[in-house]
């Protein structure tokens, strides 16, 4: 039997890993510091953190929320059952690569009007979400709208620098890894160990 | 003002990126080929794909499901509202780093008894989930149970090779990137372009 | 031991049951007919149905979606993982007692702009949601804003006709029962039996 | 135009309302008292309440959880993002008409092993769920397995007392109304007014 050709799996993985590595260098430490300070401030005062994102960005938001819960934050996810009211002193983490996802912009506006501090994670600081946010962390990515000139795989062969990974993938995967980095920084600052996280980790789960 | 020290954010990102790069080399092409053939077979026959995972692995499963939907698969997520019955010819993608998450093993057993083919994504092929699966793709990771000998940050300083990224992070992030690679391989084989995905992408979303 | 006094449980149940009974008489058959025809039209043409609602109304929407799935509809829930794009010929069922829930109005507007037909279930046909909808089914309820003059339980004692059931409860519970009625009417028209529903019912579920 | 015939909508609504009314009489006050005491005990001690159910029973569980959150409970839903570990002193509310839903029984067992007190809401106290529970509240219903002898609508005509409402509908709708009754009893005992609930109600919601 011939060796199976699954080469696009690893080509894509290499592309994503390469993208994250170079994106990492572009993330601004001052912006990250402001985000972390706002989160720690909410933690210390027992205030709430609400995370939100549409589609795959919403899943990235949830992965972050789960670890914030393990760290002892009062964290909630937009659209889940037990999400309470938010207001003064609370923080919102809104994730949108394009910064234009309408329901997220609408929700962030409402949260801001209720007194919450908005942290936007986006590739476009000049977007609607970026502009309304109190703190913007720019995570490089690619918008969903790629020009449909020519066939997708041809672009690679022609050397047109369209990524293999479609739509928002590069932004989403970079943000997953970035937020996991933020978690470790939070662990260090709050003096939390992995054992502390394990104590909070769901023991009845799906 | 002194430059902010958010160094653990990028140290952790570098660790995760390094881990994914080396994990990538260890993923077995034959296993991946079997997974992809099973998925394409379900696609061609109009059969269902059910994805499942607990906790953050469940979010990874959802991120994969969303792209499978964009590709035109009949894909469902365990625990969501409109998940129908599954049976002969259907495929299950069950994600569990340890392969022991009880509700996932239970759900996968039930699915298997109903005639579905089980694809396990796990670090432990000898786990309960690995053993009951028809196809196992081993994605390197680290179990959730690290020995609690010594303080978490001390371990790094002592050079004990405990990762910075806590709990299942390395498995989860590697699996996110791996499954995004699988999506591109599926795009190539099914002749789907990014424009095809955009057509299916939710236009009313949260 | 004295008999336990859990009398408010049953007083409230009686109130809710009484409310549903009288609300039932006020639901307009023509409106219901229009809703059912739109749904059956989507079913016959293989078009999609997207359900949406915020908070408890969102749960009512999901309970309805689950039965539509059992009936063989291509039904999706706003905010869940595999919800695809919607467009011409698709139907939206948007549930909001007040008809003013901002994210639902925003989502319904977007769906309408994409060509979907909007069915609103609301107590207020003159609300934003009611006005943008193609079909409105008025289900009696009570808005969330009750005047806070006096103590909650005192109002009952004083005979002020505030319901025991707080906030949107009366609307939500009436809508649950109404939509379960719609399901049986759909069963009859589509010639579906309970056995047909059982075939589709999730056999691996959470 | 002839008057539309949507008569099964209201026949079914009348059936459900009639069922709830008679089910109400059969719910045992002592069982309800035990449930309420356990919940209030968790509230007073700041312990957690975890709700769970599969399929539509899971939606009923969420509707209850949302109100418990409005009342100030530390309540979580199995399968949602921020559900933490549970243990001694925590309470579980597990909803299953048949009491045999495998993932719920498995989850309840795990919770019990971790020290939580299990409250089962079921029609079958002798079921697996009923037997492992510390407290059982019997809510009348009908199991999902109806004998498929004869055509569904014929049964009604023949006067065979098969309900119009299919599958678990009668149990689910009765449980919705029952738990809304429990909420009002909890309001009374905790001295909470509707305004208190409004304070906690999500102000950014989907």
Short mmCIF file of C-alpha atoms in Angstrom, two decimals, chain A residues 39-166:
data_model
loop_
_atom_site.label_atom_id
_atom_site.label_comp_id
_atom_site.label_asym_id
_atom_site.label_seq_id
_atom_site.Cartn_x
_atom_site.Cartn_y
_atom_site.Cartn_z
CA UNK A 39 -8.83 41.34 34.75
CA UNK A 40 -6.86 41.26 38.01
CA UNK A 41 -8.72 44.31 39.20
CA UNK A 42 -12.04 42.53 38.58
CA UNK A 43 -10.68 39.46 40.39
CA UNK A 44 -9.53 41.42 43.42
CA UNK A 45 -12.79 43.30 43.76
CA UNK A 46 -14.94 40.22 43.18
CA UNK A 47 -16.38 41.81 40.05
CA UNK A 48 -17.65 39.83 37.09
CA UNK A 49 -16.01 39.09 33.76
CA UNK A 50 -18.30 38.45 30.78
CA UNK A 51 -16.76 36.86 27.68
CA UNK A 52 -18.35 36.97 24.25
CA UNK A 53 -17.69 36.09 20.65
CA UNK A 54 -19.68 34.80 17.68
CA UNK A 55 -19.05 31.52 15.96
CA UNK A 56 -15.55 30.09 16.44
CA UNK A 57 -14.50 33.26 18.26
CA UNK A 58 -17.23 32.43 20.75
CA UNK A 59 -15.63 29.03 21.33
CA UNK A 60 -12.26 30.72 21.88
CA UNK A 61 -13.98 32.99 24.40
CA UNK A 62 -15.39 29.96 26.20
CA UNK A 63 -12.03 28.19 26.35
CA UNK A 64 -10.64 31.31 28.03
CA UNK A 65 -13.64 31.56 30.37
CA UNK A 66 -13.18 27.98 31.51
CA UNK A 67 -9.62 28.69 32.63
CA UNK A 68 -10.65 31.98 34.28
CA UNK A 69 -13.19 29.94 36.25
CA UNK A 70 -10.41 27.52 37.24
CA UNK A 71 -8.46 30.54 38.49
CA UNK A 72 -11.39 31.63 40.67
CA UNK A 73 -12.80 34.46 38.56
CA UNK A 74 -16.54 35.23 38.54
CA UNK A 75 -16.73 34.65 34.83
CA UNK A 76 -19.74 34.24 32.54
CA UNK A 77 -20.37 33.57 28.87
CA UNK A 78 -22.84 35.58 26.79
CA UNK A 79 -25.70 33.31 25.79
CA UNK A 80 -25.29 30.68 28.50
CA UNK A 81 -27.95 29.97 31.09
CA UNK A 82 -26.67 31.51 34.27
CA UNK A 83 -25.18 34.72 32.94
CA UNK A 84 -26.27 37.51 35.32
CA UNK A 85 -26.56 41.25 34.88
CA UNK A 86 -23.32 43.17 34.61
CA UNK A 87 -22.50 46.73 35.52
CA UNK A 88 -19.96 49.09 37.02
CA UNK A 89 -16.58 47.54 37.67
CA UNK A 90 -17.31 44.44 35.60
CA UNK A 91 -15.15 43.58 32.61
CA UNK A 92 -16.14 42.29 29.18
CA UNK A 93 -13.79 40.37 26.91
CA UNK A 94 -15.21 40.62 23.38
CA UNK A 95 -13.49 38.61 20.63
CA UNK A 96 -14.01 39.42 16.96
CA UNK A 97 -11.32 39.20 14.28
CA UNK A 98 -13.01 41.72 12.04
CA UNK A 99 -14.40 43.75 14.92
CA UNK A 100 -17.64 44.12 13.01
CA UNK A 101 -19.73 41.09 14.05
CA UNK A 102 -23.03 42.81 14.57
CA UNK A 103 -24.42 40.95 17.58
CA UNK A 104 -21.09 41.28 19.40
CA UNK A 105 -20.87 44.99 18.74
CA UNK A 106 -24.48 45.36 19.93
CA UNK A 107 -23.82 43.32 23.07
CA UNK A 108 -20.60 45.20 23.85
CA UNK A 109 -22.41 48.53 23.44
CA UNK A 110 -25.10 47.40 25.87
CA UNK A 111 -22.48 46.22 28.36
CA UNK A 112 -20.63 49.52 28.08
CA UNK A 113 -23.83 51.48 28.64
CA UNK A 114 -24.31 49.41 31.81
CA UNK A 115 -20.93 50.51 33.09
CA UNK A 116 -18.70 47.58 32.17
CA UNK A 117 -15.16 48.03 30.85
CA UNK A 118 -14.77 46.54 27.38
CA UNK A 119 -11.62 44.65 26.37
CA UNK A 120 -11.65 43.95 22.63
CA UNK A 121 -9.50 41.23 21.08
CA UNK A 122 -9.49 42.01 17.37
CA UNK A 123 -7.25 42.38 14.33
CA UNK A 124 -8.81 45.75 13.53
CA UNK A 125 -8.50 48.42 16.22
CA UNK A 126 -10.32 50.86 13.92
CA UNK A 127 -13.39 48.61 13.70
CA UNK A 128 -16.67 49.36 15.49
CA UNK A 129 -15.71 47.00 18.29
CA UNK A 130 -12.20 48.43 18.53
CA UNK A 131 -13.52 51.96 18.68
CA UNK A 132 -16.02 51.37 21.44
CA UNK A 133 -13.61 49.33 23.58
CA UNK A 134 -11.78 50.74 26.57
CA UNK A 135 -8.83 48.45 25.91
CA UNK A 136 -7.91 46.91 22.59
CA UNK A 137 -5.48 44.04 22.18
CA UNK A 138 -4.59 43.65 18.52
CA UNK A 139 -4.13 40.01 17.57
CA UNK A 140 -3.10 39.66 13.93
CA UNK A 141 -5.36 37.66 11.71
CA UNK A 142 -7.06 37.79 8.43
CA UNK A 143 -10.57 38.91 7.79
CA UNK A 144 -13.15 36.53 6.51
CA UNK A 145 -13.48 38.36 3.23
CA UNK A 146 -10.79 37.12 0.86
CA UNK A 147 -11.03 38.19 -2.77
CA UNK A 148 -12.53 35.35 -4.81
CA UNK A 149 -10.45 36.04 -7.91
CA UNK A 150 -9.21 32.59 -8.52
CA UNK A 151 -9.45 29.04 -7.38
CA UNK A 152 -8.39 28.47 -3.81
CA UNK A 153 -5.67 25.86 -4.28
CA UNK A 154 -4.35 27.58 -7.39
CA UNK A 155 -3.52 30.61 -5.28
CA UNK A 156 -1.07 28.55 -3.25
CA UNK A 157 0.52 27.07 -6.34
CA UNK A 158 0.78 30.52 -7.91
CA UNK A 159 2.45 31.72 -4.77
CA UNK A 160 -0.29 34.19 -4.01
CA UNK A 161 -0.03 34.49 -0.29
CA UNK A 162 -3.44 33.29 0.59
CA UNK A 163 -3.24 31.07 3.63
CA UNK A 164 -4.32 27.46 3.40
CA UNK A 165 -6.32 27.86 6.60
CA UNK A 166 -9.70 29.27 5.59
#
